[in-house]
């Protein structure tokens, strides 16, 4: 982002040097002068970014105080980016806002609620940027990130139909565009709040792993899995199915994505959870649960893989399980690995 602020001033500096020296190569004095100007522009660029962050942060915080404030701020930002900045009149904006389609959208509580959650994640993104500037880990925002996700899922029913706003990069939102954050990036910070896997992996899990807090890590894993399931349960149905509100068994109304998650992905995630907990220190508890997991999911495609992994965890130096697969069958072999020591007989038999 800063590079866009630097380029014009850097070009001015280079052109100034070219006009004053009339030389094809840079002298040591020229290099020092250019370096000084570049350092100055970098400093100015950082100051400008800090000011922009501060202004955006304050505006976002004020607008997320209520759904109505979020909508009002959205309309203000939309008018600036898509009408005022493009030389269009207020009457053009008014006609756009008063169209039947937009009036219906803006009156929907789900749309306004999604805007508020979007603003909240943008404020956290700015806080993450500030931590990065201070060379601090974004995991320091773990509790705030978790609260943000909790709040989104607490509003799951209200958000139905507008969850797509929270599945997009917040940097592409009208709020970010208004303050010029379209190309802004923060290392290890997910810019999509409903990318639950990324949020937990990059922000919430690290401190529990580092501090060997197995119980907290497992609780966080269970919550992550629950949220991924809820996302598919609430929001993966086809729009047509939602509108028709079919009557029937719950299992019959679930989407294919949800069914696949329950049958395939969820067992994999539960296994990954116990592996993680094992590494975090709860070896006995995790191993016991992993064995139960294998028994409960004998027909899963990864059952033999799990058996091999658990075997290597509990007896890594005694045996190695080798799994061989063919196109039609899958077999399991247990190969005992023994040290081969060369034996030298003192009195070899004579020929």
CSV table of C-alpha atoms in Angstrom, one decimal:
chain,number,residue,atom,x,y,z
A,1,UNK,CA,0.0,0.0,0.0
A,2,UNK,CA,2.7,2.4,0.9
A,3,UNK,CA,4.4,2.0,-2.5
A,4,UNK,CA,1.5,3.8,-4.1
A,5,UNK,CA,2.2,6.8,-1.8
A,6,UNK,CA,6.0,6.8,-2.6
A,7,UNK,CA,6.1,6.5,-6.4
A,8,UNK,CA,5.2,10.1,-7.4
A,9,UNK,CA,7.6,11.6,-4.9
A,10,UNK,CA,10.4,9.2,-5.8
A,11,UNK,CA,10.0,10.1,-9.5
A,12,UNK,CA,10.2,13.8,-8.5
A,13,UNK,CA,13.4,13.2,-6.6
A,14,UNK,CA,15.0,11.2,-9.5
A,15,UNK,CA,13.9,13.9,-12.0
A,16,UNK,CA,15.4,16.6,-9.8
A,17,UNK,CA,18.7,14.8,-9.6
A,18,UNK,CA,18.8,14.3,-13.4
A,19,UNK,CA,18.1,18.0,-14.1
A,20,UNK,CA,20.8,19.2,-11.7
A,21,UNK,CA,23.6,16.8,-12.4
A,22,UNK,CA,23.2,16.2,-16.1
A,23,UNK,CA,25.1,13.0,-15.7
A,24,UNK,CA,24.6,9.4,-16.7
A,25,UNK,CA,25.9,7.9,-13.5
A,26,UNK,CA,25.2,8.7,-9.9
A,27,UNK,CA,28.0,10.3,-7.8
A,28,UNK,CA,28.3,9.4,-4.1
A,29,UNK,CA,26.8,12.8,-3.3
A,30,UNK,CA,23.9,12.0,-5.6
A,31,UNK,CA,23.3,8.7,-4.0
A,32,UNK,CA,23.4,10.1,-0.5
A,33,UNK,CA,20.9,12.9,-1.5
A,34,UNK,CA,18.6,10.3,-3.2
A,35,UNK,CA,18.7,8.0,-0.2
A,36,UNK,CA,17.9,10.9,2.1
A,37,UNK,CA,14.9,11.9,0.1
A,38,UNK,CA,13.7,8.3,-0.1
A,39,UNK,CA,14.0,7.9,3.6
A,40,UNK,CA,12.0,11.1,4.1
A,41,UNK,CA,9.3,9.9,1.7
A,42,UNK,CA,9.1,6.5,3.4
A,43,UNK,CA,8.7,8.3,6.7
A,44,UNK,CA,6.0,10.6,5.2
A,45,UNK,CA,4.3,7.6,3.7
A,46,UNK,CA,4.2,5.8,7.0
A,47,UNK,CA,2.8,8.9,8.7
A,48,UNK,CA,0.1,9.2,6.0
A,49,UNK,CA,-0.8,5.5,6.4
A,50,UNK,CA,-1.0,5.9,10.2
A,51,UNK,CA,-3.3,8.9,9.8
A,52,UNK,CA,-5.5,7.0,7.3
A,53,UNK,CA,-5.7,4.0,9.6
A,54,UNK,CA,-6.7,6.2,12.5
A,55,UNK,CA,-9.4,8.0,10.6
A,56,UNK,CA,-10.8,4.8,9.2
A,57,UNK,CA,-10.7,3.1,12.6
A,58,UNK,CA,-12.6,5.9,14.3
A,59,UNK,CA,-15.2,6.0,11.5
A,60,UNK,CA,-15.6,2.2,11.5
A,61,UNK,CA,-16.0,2.0,15.2
A,62,UNK,CA,-18.7,4.7,15.2
A,63,UNK,CA,-20.6,3.1,12.4
A,64,UNK,CA,-20.7,-0.4,13.9
A,65,UNK,CA,-22.5,0.8,17.0
A,66,UNK,CA,-25.8,-0.1,15.5
A,67,UNK,CA,-27.3,-1.7,12.4
A,68,UNK,CA,-28.9,1.6,11.3
A,69,UNK,CA,-25.5,3.5,11.8
A,70,UNK,CA,-23.8,0.8,9.7
A,71,UNK,CA,-26.3,1.2,6.9
A,72,UNK,CA,-26.0,5.0,7.0
A,73,UNK,CA,-22.3,4.8,6.8
A,74,UNK,CA,-22.5,2.3,3.9
A,75,UNK,CA,-24.7,4.6,1.9
A,76,UNK,CA,-22.3,7.5,2.6
A,77,UNK,CA,-19.3,5.5,1.4
A,78,UNK,CA,-21.1,4.1,-1.6
A,79,UNK,CA,-22.1,7.6,-2.7
A,80,UNK,CA,-18.5,8.8,-2.4
A,81,UNK,CA,-16.8,5.9,-4.2
A,82,UNK,CA,-19.3,5.3,-7.0
A,83,UNK,CA,-20.9,8.7,-7.6
A,84,UNK,CA,-19.1,11.7,-6.2
A,85,UNK,CA,-15.6,10.4,-7.1
A,86,UNK,CA,-16.9,9.6,-10.6
A,87,UNK,CA,-18.4,13.0,-11.2
A,88,UNK,CA,-22.0,11.8,-10.9
A,89,UNK,CA,-24.7,14.0,-9.3
A,90,UNK,CA,-26.5,13.5,-6.0
A,91,UNK,CA,-29.8,12.9,-8.0
A,92,UNK,CA,-28.1,10.0,-9.6
A,93,UNK,CA,-27.3,8.5,-6.2
A,94,UNK,CA,-30.8,9.2,-4.9
A,95,UNK,CA,-32.3,7.4,-7.9
A,96,UNK,CA,-30.0,4.4,-7.3
A,97,UNK,CA,-30.8,4.3,-3.6
A,98,UNK,CA,-34.6,4.6,-4.1
A,99,UNK,CA,-34.9,1.7,-6.6
A,100,UNK,CA,-37.2,-1.1,-5.5
A,101,UNK,CA,-34.4,-3.6,-5.4
A,102,UNK,CA,-32.2,-1.5,-3.2
A,103,UNK,CA,-35.0,-0.3,-1.0
A,104,UNK,CA,-35.8,-3.9,-0.2
A,105,UNK,CA,-32.2,-4.8,0.4
A,106,UNK,CA,-31.5,-1.8,2.7
A,107,UNK,CA,-34.6,-2.5,4.7
A,108,UNK,CA,-33.5,-6.1,5.4
A,109,UNK,CA,-32.1,-6.6,8.9
A,110,UNK,CA,-29.8,-9.3,7.6
A,111,UNK,CA,-28.0,-6.9,5.2
A,112,UNK,CA,-27.6,-4.2,7.9
A,113,UNK,CA,-26.3,-6.9,10.4
A,114,UNK,CA,-23.8,-8.1,7.9
A,115,UNK,CA,-22.5,-4.6,7.4
A,116,UNK,CA,-21.9,-4.2,11.1
A,117,UNK,CA,-20.0,-7.5,11.3
A,118,UNK,CA,-17.9,-6.5,8.3
A,119,UNK,CA,-17.0,-3.2,9.9
A,120,UNK,CA,-16.0,-5.0,13.1
A,121,UNK,CA,-13.6,-7.2,11.1
A,122,UNK,CA,-12.1,-4.2,9.4
A,123,UNK,CA,-11.3,-2.6,12.8
A,124,UNK,CA,-9.6,-5.8,13.8
A,125,UNK,CA,-7.7,-5.8,10.5
A,126,UNK,CA,-6.4,-2.3,11.3
A,127,UNK,CA,-5.4,-3.4,14.8
A,128,UNK,CA,-3.5,-6.3,13.3
A,129,UNK,CA,-1.7,-3.9,10.9
A,130,UNK,CA,-0.6,-1.8,13.9
A,131,UNK,CA,0.7,-5.0,15.7
A,132,UNK,CA,2.6,-5.9,12.5
A,133,UNK,CA,4.1,-2.4,12.4
A,134,UNK,CA,5.3,-2.9,16.0
A,135,UNK,CA,6.6,-6.4,15.0
A,136,UNK,CA,4.2,-8.1,17.3
A,137,UNK,CA,2.2,-11.3,16.5
A,138,UNK,CA,-1.4,-10.9,15.3
A,139,UNK,CA,-2.2,-13.8,17.7
A,140,UNK,CA,-2.4,-11.1,20.4
A,141,UNK,CA,-5.9,-10.4,18.9
A,142,UNK,CA,-7.1,-14.0,19.5
A,143,UNK,CA,-9.7,-13.1,22.1
A,144,UNK,CA,-11.1,-10.3,19.9
A,145,UNK,CA,-11.1,-12.5,16.8
A,146,UNK,CA,-12.9,-15.3,18.6
A,147,UNK,CA,-15.5,-12.9,20.0
A,148,UNK,CA,-16.1,-11.6,16.4
A,149,UNK,CA,-16.7,-15.1,15.1
A,150,UNK,CA,-18.9,-15.9,18.1
A,151,UNK,CA,-21.0,-12.8,17.4
A,152,UNK,CA,-21.4,-13.7,13.7
A,153,UNK,CA,-22.7,-17.1,14.4
A,154,UNK,CA,-25.0,-15.8,17.2
A,155,UNK,CA,-26.6,-13.8,14.3
A,156,UNK,CA,-26.7,-16.8,11.9
A,157,UNK,CA,-30.4,-16.8,11.3
A,158,UNK,CA,-30.5,-13.0,10.8
A,159,UNK,CA,-27.6,-13.2,8.4
A,160,UNK,CA,-29.2,-15.9,6.2
A,161,UNK,CA,-29.1,-14.7,2.6
A,162,UNK,CA,-26.4,-12.1,3.3
A,163,UNK,CA,-23.6,-14.3,4.7
A,164,UNK,CA,-21.8,-13.8,1.4
A,165,UNK,CA,-20.7,-10.3,2.5
A,166,UNK,CA,-18.7,-12.0,5.3
A,167,UNK,CA,-17.3,-14.6,3.0
A,168,UNK,CA,-15.6,-12.0,0.9
A,169,UNK,CA,-12.3,-10.2,1.5
A,170,UNK,CA,-13.2,-7.1,3.7
A,171,UNK,CA,-10.6,-5.2,1.7
A,172,UNK,CA,-12.9,-5.3,-1.3
A,173,UNK,CA,-15.8,-3.8,0.8
A,174,UNK,CA,-17.0,-0.3,0.1
A,175,UNK,CA,-15.8,0.7,3.5
A,176,UNK,CA,-12.2,-0.3,2.7
A,177,UNK,CA,-12.3,1.4,-0.7
A,178,UNK,CA,-13.4,4.7,0.8
A,179,UNK,CA,-10.2,4.8,2.8
A,180,UNK,CA,-7.9,3.3,0.2
A,181,UNK,CA,-7.3,-0.1,1.8
A,182,UNK,CA,-7.9,-2.1,-1.4
A,183,UNK,CA,-4.4,-3.4,-1.7
A,184,UNK,CA,-3.5,-3.4,2.0
A,185,UNK,CA,-2.2,-6.7,3.4
A,186,UNK,CA,-1.3,-7.9,6.9
A,187,UNK,CA,0.8,-11.0,7.2
A,188,UNK,CA,-0.9,-14.0,8.9
A,189,UNK,CA,-4.2,-12.1,9.2
A,190,UNK,CA,-7.3,-13.5,7.4
A,191,UNK,CA,-9.3,-10.8,5.8
A,192,UNK,CA,-12.4,-12.9,5.4
A,193,UNK,CA,-14.1,-13.4,8.8
A,194,UNK,CA,-16.0,-16.5,7.7
A,195,UNK,CA,-12.8,-18.3,6.7
A,196,UNK,CA,-13.1,-20.0,10.0
A,197,UNK,CA,-10.3,-22.5,9.4
A,198,UNK,CA,-7.8,-19.7,8.6
A,199,UNK,CA,-8.9,-17.6,11.6
A,200,UNK,CA,-8.4,-20.4,14.1
A,201,UNK,CA,-5.2,-21.7,12.5
A,202,UNK,CA,-3.5,-18.4,12.3
A,203,UNK,CA,-4.9,-16.5,15.2
A,204,UNK,CA,-6.5,-18.7,17.9
A,205,UNK,CA,-4.5,-21.9,18.0
A,206,UNK,CA,-0.9,-20.6,18.0
A,207,UNK,CA,-0.8,-19.5,21.6
A,208,UNK,CA,-2.4,-22.7,22.9
A,209,UNK,CA,0.1,-24.8,21.0
A,210,UNK,CA,3.1,-22.7,22.1
A,211,UNK,CA,2.1,-22.8,25.8
A,212,UNK,CA,1.1,-26.5,25.7
A,213,UNK,CA,-2.5,-25.7,26.8
A,214,UNK,CA,-4.0,-29.0,25.6
A,215,UNK,CA,-7.4,-28.5,27.2
A,216,UNK,CA,-7.9,-25.0,25.7
A,217,UNK,CA,-6.6,-26.1,22.3
A,218,UNK,CA,-9.1,-29.0,22.2
A,219,UNK,CA,-11.9,-26.7,23.2
A,220,UNK,CA,-10.9,-24.2,20.5
A,221,UNK,CA,-10.8,-27.1,17.9
A,222,UNK,CA,-14.3,-28.3,18.9
A,223,UNK,CA,-15.6,-24.8,18.4
A,224,UNK,CA,-13.9,-24.4,15.1
A,225,UNK,CA,-15.5,-27.7,13.9
A,226,UNK,CA,-18.9,-26.7,15.2
A,227,UNK,CA,-18.7,-23.4,13.4
A,228,UNK,CA,-17.7,-25.1,10.1
A,229,UNK,CA,-20.7,-27.4,10.5
A,230,UNK,CA,-23.1,-24.6,11.3
A,231,UNK,CA,-21.9,-22.6,8.3
A,232,UNK,CA,-22.9,-25.5,6.0
A,233,UNK,CA,-26.1,-26.2,8.0
A,234,UNK,CA,-27.4,-22.6,7.8
A,235,UNK,CA,-25.9,-21.3,4.6
A,236,UNK,CA,-25.1,-24.0,2.1
A,237,UNK,CA,-28.7,-24.8,1.0
A,238,UNK,CA,-29.7,-23.6,-2.5
A,239,UNK,CA,-31.6,-20.3,-2.6
A,240,UNK,CA,-34.5,-22.1,-4.3
A,241,UNK,CA,-34.7,-24.6,-1.4
A,242,UNK,CA,-34.7,-21.7,1.1
A,243,UNK,CA,-37.5,-19.9,-0.6
A,244,UNK,CA,-39.6,-23.0,-1.0
A,245,UNK,CA,-39.2,-23.9,2.7
A,246,UNK,CA,-39.7,-27.6,2.0
A,247,UNK,CA,-41.2,-29.7,4.7
A,248,UNK,CA,-39.5,-33.0,5.5
A,249,UNK,CA,-36.9,-34.7,7.6
A,250,UNK,CA,-33.9,-32.5,8.5
A,251,UNK,CA,-31.5,-35.0,6.9
A,252,UNK,CA,-33.4,-34.8,3.6
A,253,UNK,CA,-33.1,-31.0,3.5
A,254,UNK,CA,-29.4,-30.8,4.1
A,255,UNK,CA,-27.1,-29.8,1.1
A,256,UNK,CA,-24.7,-32.2,-0.5
A,257,UNK,CA,-21.8,-30.0,0.9
A,258,UNK,CA,-23.2,-30.5,4.5
A,259,UNK,CA,-23.6,-34.3,4.0
A,260,UNK,CA,-20.0,-34.5,2.7
A,261,UNK,CA,-18.8,-32.5,5.6
A,262,UNK,CA,-20.5,-34.8,8.2
A,263,UNK,CA,-19.4,-38.0,6.5
A,264,UNK,CA,-15.9,-37.2,5.4
A,265,UNK,CA,-14.5,-33.9,6.5
A,266,UNK,CA,-15.7,-33.8,10.1
A,267,UNK,CA,-14.0,-37.1,11.0
A,268,UNK,CA,-10.8,-35.9,9.5
A,269,UNK,CA,-11.0,-32.7,11.5
A,270,UNK,CA,-11.7,-34.6,14.7
A,271,UNK,CA,-8.6,-36.7,14.0
A,272,UNK,CA,-6.5,-33.6,13.4
A,273,UNK,CA,-7.7,-32.2,16.6
A,274,UNK,CA,-6.5,-35.1,18.7
A,275,UNK,CA,-3.2,-35.2,16.9
A,276,UNK,CA,-2.8,-31.5,17.8
A,277,UNK,CA,-3.8,-32.2,21.4
A,278,UNK,CA,-1.4,-35.1,21.6
A,279,UNK,CA,1.5,-32.8,20.6
A,280,UNK,CA,0.3,-30.2,23.1
A,281,UNK,CA,0.9,-32.6,26.0
A,282,UNK,CA,-2.3,-34.7,26.5
A,283,UNK,CA,-0.8,-37.8,25.1
A,284,UNK,CA,-2.8,-40.4,27.1
A,285,UNK,CA,-6.2,-38.7,26.7
A,286,UNK,CA,-5.6,-38.0,23.0
A,287,UNK,CA,-4.4,-41.5,22.2
A,288,UNK,CA,-7.4,-43.0,23.9
A,289,UNK,CA,-9.8,-40.8,22.0
A,290,UNK,CA,-8.0,-41.5,18.7
A,291,UNK,CA,-8.5,-45.3,19.3
A,292,UNK,CA,-12.2,-44.7,20.0
A,293,UNK,CA,-12.4,-42.5,16.9
A,294,UNK,CA,-10.9,-45.3,14.7
A,295,UNK,CA,-13.4,-47.8,16.1
A,296,UNK,CA,-16.3,-45.4,15.4
A,297,UNK,CA,-15.2,-44.7,11.8
A,298,UNK,CA,-14.1,-48.0,10.5
A,299,UNK,CA,-15.6,-47.4,7.1
A,300,UNK,CA,-13.9,-44.0,6.6
A,301,UNK,CA,-11.4,-43.7,3.7
A,302,UNK,CA,-8.6,-42.7,6.1
A,303,UNK,CA,-9.1,-45.4,8.7
A,304,UNK,CA,-5.9,-47.3,7.8
A,305,UNK,CA,-3.9,-44.0,7.7
A,306,UNK,CA,-5.2,-43.2,11.2
A,307,UNK,CA,-4.1,-46.6,12.4
A,308,UNK,CA,-0.6,-46.1,11.1
A,309,UNK,CA,-0.4,-42.6,12.6
A,310,UNK,CA,-1.5,-43.7,16.0
A,311,UNK,CA,0.8,-46.7,15.9
A,312,UNK,CA,3.8,-44.5,15.2
A,313,UNK,CA,2.8,-42.2,18.0
A,314,UNK,CA,2.5,-44.8,20.7
A,315,UNK,CA,5.3,-47.2,19.6
A,316,UNK,CA,7.5,-45.3,17.1
A,317,UNK,CA,10.6,-47.5,17.5
A,318,UNK,CA,9.1,-51.0,17.6
A,319,UNK,CA,7.0,-51.5,14.5
A,320,UNK,CA,6.2,-49.7,11.3
A,321,UNK,CA,2.8,-50.1,9.6
A,322,UNK,CA,3.0,-50.1,5.9
A,323,UNK,CA,-0.2,-49.4,4.0
A,324,UNK,CA,-0.3,-50.5,0.3
A,325,UNK,CA,-3.2,-49.6,-1.9
A,326,UNK,CA,-4.4,-50.9,-5.3
A,327,UNK,CA,-7.2,-49.6,-7.5
A,328,UNK,CA,-9.6,-52.2,-6.1
A,329,UNK,CA,-8.4,-53.1,-2.7
A,330,UNK,CA,-6.6,-51.7,0.3
A,331,UNK,CA,-4.4,-53.9,2.5
A,332,UNK,CA,-2.5,-53.4,5.6
A,333,UNK,CA,0.8,-55.0,6.6
A,334,UNK,CA,2.7,-54.9,9.8
A,335,UNK,CA,6.4,-55.0,9.2
A,336,UNK,CA,8.6,-55.6,12.2
A,337,UNK,CA,11.7,-53.4,11.9
A,338,UNK,CA,14.8,-55.0,13.6
A,339,UNK,CA,18.3,-53.9,13.8
A,340,UNK,CA,20.5,-56.0,11.6
A,341,UNK,CA,23.8,-56.6,13.4
A,342,UNK,CA,26.6,-58.4,11.6
A,343,UNK,CA,27.7,-61.5,13.5
A,344,UNK,CA,31.3,-62.6,13.2
A,345,UNK,CA,32.0,-66.2,14.2
A,346,UNK,CA,35.3,-66.8,16.0
A,347,UNK,CA,35.8,-70.2,14.5
A,348,UNK,CA,34.3,-70.4,11.0
A,349,UNK,CA,33.8,-73.9,9.8
A,350,UNK,CA,36.5,-75.3,7.6
A,351,UNK,CA,35.7,-76.3,4.0
